[in-house]
């Protein structure tokens, strides 16, 4: 790459700079800047935020003379980009060519409507050229266990989402495994929900969790909460997701059947999507169904990382009241068990109380195992006929069959989901 000495660069200082912001899958927006060299990284992100209001952009790229993309994430990298750009402008001027605007590419943004518009990743990639570098999991062979703690720490803390960029605001709620905060992501100006879980586990386990979480990046459904990134700091993991301004369904108490029908469509679609990716939710319950004022319903807290689920289970002992009878008895767990939890959740939302009157859920959904034995021993509860429509009662009854195999299979659930009862 050609770097001009300082002289010509300074000579350009007062010149106007046109930054052309490339919009993914469409055109571009030109932005005229009057004091180019003083421009800060944050200023550029602000403008990108106005051009792509739906996206959470934390970095952008430009192309060098070989067409290689260089990522800009800091003022330092901004300076390098401007220095490079002004050197090309000088050349264009010397050769009597038209001055080309500075073309930048908001990092991995997709247009509104598509999933993962934020283009953020779980931080398992190392090094400054992380956009093109190999995944750590690729570059670390099985003897990676020998990597030094310091190196692993760096890997785990590295990336686009990090503690320094997050300002915690309100506490949204406490669960069995951690606390969820409403937070402000400074570089993008976006509001996030950040779940912080204390986990006293080894660095190796932390790394395993991080790579297991990477599948969230591929999740692409409007019925699943958007995932922005995750990072470990000391003994806690922070998982950053889309903020849902309507909160979770557990606080809504009794929901009318016609509204529940619409919610069920979204929840069934979300579950079917996860199952299609071979992911079992494992924690279907009203507090893991989130709503927003755009009328969307999305699932969260699904068990994408076995290691995370296990680590939480070891730290926070108890049995979930929405678990299927076979799971309470310690038998095998499958899609059918998620279907049970779907049924009992919707029954609770319809009744406005937990369907087993003998089970008092005071705080949270974790209970001593003995208290849940009635779910294993007794017949499933049934919704009162007359108060609810026949298709709705049928839907719940089918989902809450004691025998897992008698519960509806995913393709049989969809007709319920699309039905207006
Ligand atoms: P568990 O720990 O078993 O999942 P839980 O779902 O009640 O139990 P958390 O997942 O920690 O607990 O969530 C606590 C509360 O935070 C939820 O009840 C919900 O109201 C709120 N919450 C969680 N995620 C979001 C989000 N993305 N947007 C808005 N509110 C959220
Ligand atoms: Mg939850």
Tab-separated table of C-alpha atoms and ligand atoms in Angstrom:
chain	number	residue	atom	x	y	z
A	1	UNK	CA	0.000	0.000	0.000
A	2	UNK	CA	1.249	3.489	-0.827
A	3	UNK	CA	1.532	5.806	2.181
A	4	UNK	CA	2.254	9.441	1.409
A	5	UNK	CA	4.366	11.423	3.850
A	6	UNK	CA	2.650	13.814	6.239
A	7	UNK	CA	3.018	16.922	4.075
A	8	UNK	CA	0.445	16.242	1.362
A	9	UNK	CA	-1.921	14.763	3.905
A	10	UNK	CA	-1.962	18.018	5.853
A	11	UNK	CA	-2.374	19.991	2.667
A	12	UNK	CA	-5.705	18.208	2.181
A	13	UNK	CA	-7.010	19.087	5.624
A	14	UNK	CA	-9.385	21.793	4.589
A	15	UNK	CA	-10.713	19.924	1.661
A	16	UNK	CA	-14.255	18.627	1.594
A	17	UNK	CA	-14.601	14.917	1.896
A	18	UNK	CA	-17.443	12.913	0.421
A	19	UNK	CA	-18.139	9.610	2.149
A	20	UNK	CA	-20.273	7.228	0.149
A	21	UNK	CA	-22.088	4.851	2.492
A	22	UNK	CA	-22.925	1.664	0.665
A	23	UNK	CA	-26.342	0.279	1.578
A	24	UNK	CA	-26.405	-3.513	1.459
A	25	UNK	CA	-28.366	-4.876	-1.524
A	26	UNK	CA	-29.238	-1.405	-2.810
A	27	UNK	CA	-27.566	1.893	-3.606
A	28	UNK	CA	-25.482	4.253	-1.581
A	29	UNK	CA	-25.830	7.534	0.316
A	30	UNK	CA	-23.288	10.336	-0.095
A	31	UNK	CA	-22.342	12.333	2.982
A	32	UNK	CA	-20.323	15.514	2.636
A	33	UNK	CA	-17.935	16.213	5.488
A	34	UNK	CA	-16.222	19.589	5.831
A	35	UNK	CA	-13.435	18.732	8.215
A	36	UNK	CA	-12.491	15.271	7.043
A	37	UNK	CA	-9.259	14.650	8.950
A	38	UNK	CA	-10.900	15.621	12.265
A	39	UNK	CA	-13.686	13.140	11.711
A	40	UNK	CA	-14.156	10.649	14.535
A	41	UNK	CA	-15.135	7.010	14.265
A	42	UNK	CA	-18.235	7.720	16.370
A	43	UNK	CA	-19.369	10.462	13.919
A	44	UNK	CA	-19.342	7.961	11.086
A	45	UNK	CA	-21.303	5.398	13.117
A	46	UNK	CA	-23.856	8.103	13.977
A	47	UNK	CA	-24.420	8.873	10.319
A	48	UNK	CA	-24.613	5.179	9.410
A	49	UNK	CA	-27.202	4.895	12.198
A	50	UNK	CA	-29.291	7.569	10.451
A	51	UNK	CA	-28.914	5.918	7.054
A	52	UNK	CA	-29.668	2.423	8.381
A	53	UNK	CA	-31.850	3.096	11.432
A	54	UNK	CA	-32.928	-0.538	11.747
A	55	UNK	CA	-29.404	-1.841	11.969
A	56	UNK	CA	-26.949	-1.957	14.824
A	57	UNK	CA	-23.649	-1.182	13.163
A	58	UNK	CA	-20.507	-1.275	15.247
A	59	UNK	CA	-17.901	-1.151	12.491
A	60	UNK	CA	-17.493	-0.474	8.807
A	61	UNK	CA	-15.056	-1.369	6.072
A	62	UNK	CA	-13.283	0.274	3.176
A	63	UNK	CA	-11.361	-1.187	0.288
A	64	UNK	CA	-7.659	-0.767	-0.192
A	65	UNK	CA	-6.000	-0.539	-3.600
A	66	UNK	CA	-5.995	-4.334	-3.943
A	67	UNK	CA	-9.711	-4.493	-3.251
A	68	UNK	CA	-9.157	-6.032	0.201
A	69	UNK	CA	-11.641	-4.956	2.833
A	70	UNK	CA	-10.163	-3.223	5.882
A	71	UNK	CA	-12.278	-2.943	9.011
A	72	UNK	CA	-12.548	0.308	10.949
A	73	UNK	CA	-13.541	0.072	14.603
A	74	UNK	CA	-11.659	2.910	16.295
A	75	UNK	CA	-10.333	6.436	15.826
A	76	UNK	CA	-6.891	4.982	15.204
A	77	UNK	CA	-8.208	2.881	12.318
A	78	UNK	CA	-10.176	5.904	11.087
A	79	UNK	CA	-6.946	7.882	10.861
A	80	UNK	CA	-5.312	5.101	8.869
A	81	UNK	CA	-8.294	4.982	6.504
A	82	UNK	CA	-8.318	8.767	5.966
A	83	UNK	CA	-4.596	8.820	5.450
A	84	UNK	CA	-4.936	6.092	2.825
A	85	UNK	CA	-7.888	7.849	1.182
A	86	UNK	CA	-6.138	11.229	0.966
A	87	UNK	CA	-3.155	9.541	-0.610
A	88	UNK	CA	-5.394	8.153	-3.364
A	89	UNK	CA	-7.015	11.580	-3.802
A	90	UNK	CA	-3.571	13.115	-4.273
A	91	UNK	CA	-2.801	10.572	-6.950
A	92	UNK	CA	-6.115	11.221	-8.693
A	93	UNK	CA	-5.389	14.965	-8.633
A	94	UNK	CA	-1.872	14.509	-9.974
A	95	UNK	CA	-3.211	12.326	-12.796
A	96	UNK	CA	-6.019	14.818	-13.550
A	97	UNK	CA	-8.677	12.241	-12.676
A	98	UNK	CA	-12.049	12.816	-11.042
A	99	UNK	CA	-11.893	12.594	-7.270
A	100	UNK	CA	-13.687	9.471	-6.136
A	101	UNK	CA	-15.696	9.591	-2.896
A	102	UNK	CA	-14.534	7.486	0.023
A	103	UNK	CA	-16.591	4.317	-0.228
A	104	UNK	CA	-17.429	2.610	3.054
A	105	UNK	CA	-19.386	-0.559	3.784
A	106	UNK	CA	-21.321	-0.719	7.065
A	107	UNK	CA	-20.153	-3.965	8.537
A	108	UNK	CA	-22.385	-6.938	7.772
A	109	UNK	CA	-25.588	-4.927	7.940
A	110	UNK	CA	-28.599	-6.286	6.177
A	111	UNK	CA	-31.604	-4.215	5.158
A	112	UNK	CA	-34.506	-3.956	7.604
A	113	UNK	CA	-36.733	-6.978	7.625
A	114	UNK	CA	-33.926	-9.459	7.312
A	115	UNK	CA	-32.589	-11.191	10.375
A	116	UNK	CA	-29.275	-10.479	12.006
A	117	UNK	CA	-29.305	-7.002	10.553
A	118	UNK	CA	-26.750	-6.128	13.172
A	119	UNK	CA	-24.103	-8.378	11.744
A	120	UNK	CA	-22.675	-8.979	15.171
A	121	UNK	CA	-20.885	-12.143	16.056
A	122	UNK	CA	-20.131	-14.220	19.054
A	123	UNK	CA	-16.586	-13.344	19.881
A	124	UNK	CA	-14.720	-16.481	19.170
A	125	UNK	CA	-12.429	-14.909	16.629
A	126	UNK	CA	-9.117	-13.480	17.605
A	127	UNK	CA	-6.756	-10.853	16.346
A	128	UNK	CA	-7.163	-7.443	14.761
A	129	UNK	CA	-8.096	-8.815	11.333
A	130	UNK	CA	-10.954	-10.797	12.741
A	131	UNK	CA	-13.201	-10.242	9.741
A	132	UNK	CA	-11.048	-12.427	7.588
A	133	UNK	CA	-9.109	-14.460	10.128
A	134	UNK	CA	-9.887	-18.066	10.808
A	135	UNK	CA	-12.248	-18.933	13.626
A	136	UNK	CA	-10.381	-19.667	16.801
A	137	UNK	CA	-11.978	-23.076	16.856
A	138	UNK	CA	-10.446	-23.737	13.430
A	139	UNK	CA	-7.032	-22.473	14.296
A	140	UNK	CA	-6.842	-24.171	17.661
A	141	UNK	CA	-6.361	-27.886	17.262
A	142	UNK	CA	-7.395	-30.352	19.935
A	143	UNK	CA	-4.302	-29.477	21.936
A	144	UNK	CA	-5.846	-26.031	22.396
A	145	UNK	CA	-6.328	-26.981	26.017
A	146	UNK	CA	-2.692	-26.041	26.392
A	147	UNK	CA	-3.306	-22.430	25.379
A	148	UNK	CA	-2.355	-20.032	28.093
A	149	UNK	CA	-5.046	-18.565	30.284
A	150	UNK	CA	-4.070	-15.077	29.229
A	151	UNK	CA	-4.540	-15.963	25.581
A	152	UNK	CA	-7.926	-17.503	26.196
A	153	UNK	CA	-8.991	-14.514	28.254
A	154	UNK	CA	-8.132	-12.280	25.345
A	155	UNK	CA	-10.119	-14.425	22.943
A	156	UNK	CA	-13.119	-14.444	25.238
A	157	UNK	CA	-13.093	-10.723	25.816
A	158	UNK	CA	-12.360	-9.807	22.223
A	159	UNK	CA	-14.872	-8.786	19.613
A	160	UNK	CA	-17.623	-6.450	18.702
A	161	UNK	CA	-19.710	-6.614	21.858
A	162	UNK	CA	-17.796	-5.740	24.961
A	163	UNK	CA	-18.399	-4.467	28.466
A	164	UNK	CA	-16.821	-1.064	27.807
A	165	UNK	CA	-19.367	-0.220	25.126
A	166	UNK	CA	-22.376	-1.105	27.275
A	167	UNK	CA	-24.134	1.198	29.760
A	168	UNK	CA	-26.470	-0.739	32.007
A	169	UNK	CA	-29.748	1.005	32.759
A	170	UNK	CA	-32.774	-0.643	34.372
A	171	UNK	CA	-33.022	-4.168	35.668
A	172	UNK	CA	-35.660	-5.951	33.595
A	173	UNK	CA	-35.896	-8.978	35.818
A	174	UNK	CA	-34.161	-11.745	37.692
A	175	UNK	CA	-34.408	-15.319	36.567
A	176	UNK	CA	-33.107	-18.528	38.015
A	177	UNK	CA	-29.864	-18.217	36.141
A	178	UNK	CA	-29.137	-14.508	36.133
A	179	UNK	CA	-30.298	-10.943	35.747
A	180	UNK	CA	-31.518	-9.202	32.617
A	181	UNK	CA	-30.718	-5.511	32.146
A	182	UNK	CA	-31.927	-2.933	29.710
A	183	UNK	CA	-28.726	-1.455	28.355
A	184	UNK	CA	-27.454	1.154	25.946
A	185	UNK	CA	-24.868	0.149	23.377
A	186	UNK	CA	-22.788	3.313	23.002
A	187	UNK	CA	-21.222	2.802	19.531
A	188	UNK	CA	-24.514	1.954	17.853
A	189	UNK	CA	-26.869	3.992	20.046
A	190	UNK	CA	-29.162	0.964	20.339
A	191	UNK	CA	-31.044	-0.352	23.336
A	192	UNK	CA	-30.294	-3.979	24.166
A	193	UNK	CA	-31.355	-6.572	26.702
A	194	UNK	CA	-28.271	-8.019	28.378
A	195	UNK	CA	-28.550	-11.198	30.408
A	196	UNK	CA	-25.722	-11.536	32.905
A	197	UNK	CA	-25.138	-14.964	34.406
A	198	UNK	CA	-22.565	-15.662	37.110
A	199	UNK	CA	-20.780	-18.899	36.338
A	200	UNK	CA	-17.769	-20.231	38.161
A	201	UNK	CA	-16.394	-22.377	35.383
A	202	UNK	CA	-13.028	-22.920	33.776
A	203	UNK	CA	-11.809	-20.834	30.880
A	204	UNK	CA	-11.981	-23.891	28.673
A	205	UNK	CA	-15.676	-24.318	29.450
A	206	UNK	CA	-16.197	-20.624	28.795
A	207	UNK	CA	-14.628	-21.046	25.399
A	208	UNK	CA	-16.795	-24.061	24.653
A	209	UNK	CA	-19.918	-22.077	25.561
A	210	UNK	CA	-18.845	-19.261	23.271
A	211	UNK	CA	-18.466	-21.565	20.302
A	212	UNK	CA	-21.740	-23.321	21.064
A	213	UNK	CA	-23.486	-19.956	21.111
A	214	UNK	CA	-22.242	-19.257	17.642
A	215	UNK	CA	-25.253	-20.997	16.113
A	216	UNK	CA	-27.359	-18.083	17.358
A	217	UNK	CA	-25.682	-16.020	14.720
A	218	UNK	CA	-27.274	-18.233	12.082
A	219	UNK	CA	-30.778	-18.069	13.577
A	220	UNK	CA	-32.965	-16.341	11.078
A	221	UNK	CA	-36.584	-16.194	12.186
A	222	UNK	CA	-38.803	-13.300	13.173
A	223	UNK	CA	-40.164	-15.535	15.937
A	224	UNK	CA	-36.803	-15.864	17.670
A	225	UNK	CA	-35.138	-13.089	19.659
A	226	UNK	CA	-32.336	-11.279	17.794
A	227	UNK	CA	-28.877	-12.108	19.046
A	228	UNK	CA	-26.169	-9.432	19.055
A	229	UNK	CA	-23.230	-11.100	20.740
A	230	UNK	CA	-21.885	-12.534	23.968
A	231	UNK	CA	-18.766	-12.130	26.042
A	232	UNK	CA	-17.224	-13.327	29.257
A	233	UNK	CA	-15.763	-10.973	31.826
A	234	UNK	CA	-14.221	-12.762	34.784
A	235	UNK	CA	-16.792	-15.234	36.080
A	236	UNK	CA	-19.847	-13.911	34.281
A	237	UNK	CA	-21.217	-14.215	30.793
A	238	UNK	CA	-23.204	-11.387	29.212
A	239	UNK	CA	-25.566	-12.332	26.424
A	240	UNK	CA	-26.780	-9.374	24.389
A	241	UNK	CA	-30.107	-9.649	22.604
A	242	UNK	CA	-32.823	-7.558	21.077
A	243	UNK	CA	-34.803	-5.566	23.650
A	244	UNK	CA	-38.531	-6.338	23.612
A	245	UNK	CA	-40.423	-3.357	24.994
A	246	UNK	CA	-43.535	-5.359	25.918
A	247	UNK	CA	-41.611	-7.694	28.225
A	248	UNK	CA	-42.520	-11.315	28.787
A	249	UNK	CA	-45.972	-12.930	28.826
A	250	UNK	CA	-45.804	-14.074	32.456
A	251	UNK	CA	-46.764	-10.600	33.652
A	252	UNK	CA	-49.908	-10.369	31.518
A	253	UNK	CA	-51.930	-12.739	33.671
A	254	UNK	CA	-55.154	-13.870	31.953
A	255	UNK	CA	-54.970	-13.345	28.198
A	256	UNK	CA	-58.178	-13.578	26.119
A	257	UNK	CA	-58.388	-16.640	23.887
A	258	UNK	CA	-58.493	-14.738	20.588
A	259	UNK	CA	-55.245	-12.959	21.510
A	260	UNK	CA	-53.686	-16.229	22.685
A	261	UNK	CA	-54.501	-17.760	19.301
A	262	UNK	CA	-52.319	-15.176	17.582
A	263	UNK	CA	-49.554	-15.588	20.114
A	264	UNK	CA	-49.673	-19.367	19.663
A	265	UNK	CA	-49.115	-18.972	15.918
A	266	UNK	CA	-45.871	-17.106	16.589
A	267	UNK	CA	-44.699	-19.450	19.344
A	268	UNK	CA	-45.409	-22.577	17.268
A	269	UNK	CA	-43.566	-21.031	14.319
A	270	UNK	CA	-40.610	-20.129	16.547
A	271	UNK	CA	-40.441	-23.633	17.999
A	272	UNK	CA	-40.820	-25.291	14.597
A	273	UNK	CA	-37.961	-23.155	13.369
A	274	UNK	CA	-35.699	-24.170	16.265
A	275	UNK	CA	-36.583	-27.840	15.836
A	276	UNK	CA	-35.752	-27.568	12.135
A	277	UNK	CA	-32.244	-26.546	13.257
A	278	UNK	CA	-32.169	-29.538	15.615
A	279	UNK	CA	-32.332	-27.208	18.618
A	280	UNK	CA	-34.661	-28.142	21.454
A	281	UNK	CA	-35.902	-25.130	23.353
A	282	UNK	CA	-35.805	-26.903	26.769
A	283	UNK	CA	-37.244	-23.904	28.629
A	284	UNK	CA	-40.588	-23.077	27.031
A	285	UNK	CA	-42.596	-20.985	29.515
A	286	UNK	CA	-44.420	-17.645	29.541
A	287	UNK	CA	-41.389	-15.696	30.815
A	288	UNK	CA	-39.439	-16.859	27.763
A	289	UNK	CA	-42.073	-15.530	25.339
A	290	UNK	CA	-41.433	-11.846	24.698
A	291	UNK	CA	-43.614	-9.242	23.021
A	292	UNK	CA	-43.052	-5.771	21.642
A	293	UNK	CA	-45.224	-2.816	20.705
A	294	UNK	CA	-44.848	-3.756	17.038
A	295	UNK	CA	-47.055	-6.731	17.856
A	296	UNK	CA	-44.279	-9.278	17.522
A	297	UNK	CA	-43.898	-12.349	19.704
A	298	UNK	CA	-40.462	-13.953	20.010
A	299	UNK	CA	-38.953	-16.846	21.899
A	300	UNK	CA	-35.848	-16.422	24.019
A	301	UNK	CA	-33.614	-18.448	26.361
A	302	UNK	CA	-33.531	-21.630	24.338
A	303	UNK	CA	-30.908	-24.206	25.146
A	304	UNK	CA	-28.549	-23.664	22.283
A	305	UNK	CA	-25.453	-24.312	24.377
A	306	UNK	CA	-25.475	-27.635	26.205
A	307	UNK	CA	-22.508	-26.512	28.242
A	308	UNK	CA	-24.256	-23.303	29.293
A	309	UNK	CA	-27.437	-25.210	30.220
A	310	UNK	CA	-25.367	-27.696	32.259
A	311	UNK	CA	-23.324	-25.008	33.971
A	312	UNK	CA	-26.448	-23.069	34.957
A	313	UNK	CA	-28.157	-26.262	36.148
A	314	UNK	CA	-25.165	-27.085	38.379
A	315	UNK	CA	-25.200	-23.639	39.928
A	316	UNK	CA	-28.954	-23.162	40.288
A	317	UNK	CA	-30.553	-26.324	41.545
A	318	UNK	CA	-34.265	-27.005	41.113
A	319	UNK	CA	-36.799	-28.390	38.697
A	320	UNK	CA	-38.772	-26.301	36.282
A	321	UNK	CA	-42.549	-26.436	36.818
A	322	UNK	CA	-43.165	-26.341	33.053
A	323	UNK	CA	-41.144	-29.492	32.470
A	324	UNK	CA	-42.889	-32.487	30.935
A	325	UNK	CA	-43.612	-35.465	33.246
A	326	UNK	CA	-40.980	-37.628	31.529
A	327	UNK	CA	-38.375	-34.963	32.169
A	328	UNK	CA	-39.339	-34.597	35.833
A	329	UNK	CA	-38.865	-38.366	36.096
A	330	UNK	CA	-35.423	-38.033	34.562
A	331	UNK	CA	-36.288	-39.797	31.316
A	332	UNK	CA	-35.215	-38.852	27.824
A	333	UNK	CA	-36.038	-35.425	26.552
A	334	UNK	CA	-37.219	-34.633	23.038
A	335	UNK	CA	-39.373	-32.363	20.897
A	336	UNK	CA	-42.428	-33.850	22.644
A	337	UNK	CA	-41.221	-32.415	25.932
A	338	UNK	CA	-41.112	-28.916	24.408
A	339	UNK	CA	-44.680	-29.556	23.195
A	340	UNK	CA	-45.814	-30.319	26.769
A	341	UNK	CA	-44.265	-27.062	27.988
A	342	UNK	CA	-46.025	-25.222	25.169
A	343	UNK	CA	-49.363	-26.705	26.293
A	344	UNK	CA	-48.957	-25.966	29.993
A	345	UNK	CA	-47.737	-22.422	29.252
A	346	UNK	CA	-50.771	-21.614	27.123
A	347	UNK	CA	-53.075	-23.192	29.666
A	348	UNK	CA	-51.605	-20.905	32.327
A	349	UNK	CA	-51.951	-17.866	30.075
A	350	UNK	CA	-55.600	-18.773	29.359
A	351	UNK	CA	-56.519	-19.424	32.997
A	352	UNK	CA	-54.454	-16.635	34.493
A	353	UNK	CA	-52.967	-19.092	37.030
A	354	UNK	CA	-50.695	-22.130	37.037
A	355	UNK	CA	-52.832	-25.109	35.925
A	356	UNK	CA	-51.957	-27.317	38.936
A	357	UNK	CA	-53.597	-25.573	41.920
A	358	UNK	CA	-51.479	-27.610	44.362
A	359	UNK	CA	-48.284	-26.112	42.889
A	360	UNK	CA	-47.672	-22.602	44.178
A	361	UNK	CA	-45.123	-20.834	42.053
A	362	UNK	CA	-44.065	-17.943	44.205
A	363	UNK	CA	-40.955	-16.603	42.583
A	364	UNK	CA	-39.533	-18.091	39.445
A	365	UNK	CA	-40.341	-21.456	38.005
A	366	UNK	CA	-37.792	-23.647	39.779
A	367	UNK	CA	-39.269	-25.919	42.454
A	368	UNK	CA	-38.105	-28.813	44.599
A	369	UNK	CA	-38.581	-32.008	42.635
A	370	UNK	CA	-41.028	-33.580	45.144
A	371	UNK	CA	-43.496	-30.716	44.713
A	372	UNK	CA	-43.718	-31.461	41.007
A	373	UNK	CA	-44.354	-35.167	41.486
A	374	UNK	CA	-48.104	-34.591	40.976
A	375	UNK	CA	-47.374	-33.683	37.337
A	376	UNK	CA	-45.934	-37.174	36.925
A	377	UNK	CA	-48.565	-39.009	38.980
A	378	UNK	CA	-51.849	-37.268	38.192
A	379	UNK	CA	-53.945	-36.872	35.062
A	380	UNK	CA	-53.223	-33.720	33.119
A	381	UNK	CA	-55.477	-30.775	33.913
A	382	UNK	CA	-58.109	-29.871	31.301
A	383	UNK	CA	-59.430	-26.426	30.440
A	384	UNK	CA	-63.054	-25.847	31.555
A	385	UNK	CA	-65.359	-26.580	28.640
A	386	UNK	CA	-67.757	-23.755	27.891
A	387	UNK	CA	-65.275	-21.078	28.845
A	388	UNK	CA	-62.935	-21.820	25.923
A	389	UNK	CA	-63.552	-22.881	22.341
A	390	UNK	CA	-63.424	-26.529	21.421
A	391	UNK	CA	-60.320	-26.227	19.135
A	392	UNK	CA	-58.376	-24.406	21.845
A	393	UNK	CA	-59.267	-26.974	24.511
A	394	UNK	CA	-58.284	-29.710	22.031
A	395	UNK	CA	-54.919	-28.017	21.298
A	396	UNK	CA	-54.015	-27.849	24.990
A	397	UNK	CA	-55.274	-31.355	25.738
A	398	UNK	CA	-53.204	-32.816	22.900
A	399	UNK	CA	-50.041	-30.983	23.929
A	400	UNK	CA	-50.453	-32.137	27.520
A	401	UNK	CA	-50.892	-35.844	26.860
A	402	UNK	CA	-48.944	-37.758	29.499
A	403	UNK	CA	-47.460	-40.087	26.890
A	404	UNK	CA	-44.913	-38.081	24.874
A	405	UNK	CA	-45.618	-39.918	21.625
A	406	UNK	CA	-49.326	-39.040	21.797
A	407	UNK	CA	-48.546	-35.327	21.698
A	408	UNK	CA	-48.730	-33.547	18.318
A	409	UNK	CA	-45.669	-33.744	16.087
A	410	UNK	CA	-44.350	-30.423	14.683
A	411	UNK	CA	-46.304	-30.761	11.429
A	412	UNK	CA	-49.479	-31.480	13.398
A	413	UNK	CA	-48.980	-28.397	15.545
A	414	UNK	CA	-48.981	-26.029	12.602
A	415	UNK	CA	-52.711	-26.445	11.833
A	416	UNK	CA	-53.382	-25.303	15.410
A	417	UNK	CA	-50.998	-22.447	14.903
A	418	UNK	CA	-52.750	-21.250	11.766
A	419	UNK	CA	-56.257	-21.735	13.157
A	420	UNK	CA	-58.285	-18.814	14.393
A	421	UNK	CA	-60.122	-20.184	17.341
B	1	LIG	P1	-35.155	-18.277	33.667
B	1	LIG	O1	-33.920	-17.803	34.322
B	1	LIG	O2	-35.545	-19.647	34.103
B	1	LIG	O3	-35.124	-18.124	32.164
B	1	LIG	P2	-36.905	-16.029	33.613
B	1	LIG	O4	-37.211	-16.204	32.171
B	1	LIG	O5	-38.032	-15.564	34.477
B	1	LIG	O6	-36.349	-17.357	34.220
B	1	LIG	P3	-34.741	-14.296	32.863
B	1	LIG	O7	-34.599	-15.068	31.600
B	1	LIG	O8	-33.525	-13.975	33.615
B	1	LIG	O9	-35.728	-15.032	33.865
B	1	LIG	O10	-35.503	-12.961	32.525
B	1	LIG	C1	-35.918	-12.091	33.537
B	1	LIG	C2	-36.957	-11.133	32.972
B	1	LIG	O11	-36.309	-10.218	32.102
B	1	LIG	C3	-38.007	-11.823	32.111
B	1	LIG	O12	-39.069	-12.269	32.892
B	1	LIG	C4	-38.423	-10.726	31.168
B	1	LIG	O13	-39.490	-9.995	31.709
B	1	LIG	C5	-37.191	-9.847	31.065
B	1	LIG	N1	-36.517	-10.021	29.767
B	1	LIG	C6	-35.707	-11.028	29.410
B	1	LIG	N2	-35.235	-10.873	28.159
B	1	LIG	C7	-35.770	-9.705	27.711
B	1	LIG	C8	-35.681	-8.979	26.471
B	1	LIG	N3	-34.941	-9.417	25.449
B	1	LIG	N4	-36.377	-7.826	26.344
B	1	LIG	C9	-37.131	-7.384	27.371
B	1	LIG	N5	-37.269	-8.024	28.549
B	1	LIG	C10	-36.602	-9.160	28.739
B	2	LIG	MG1	-35.899	-16.258	30.598
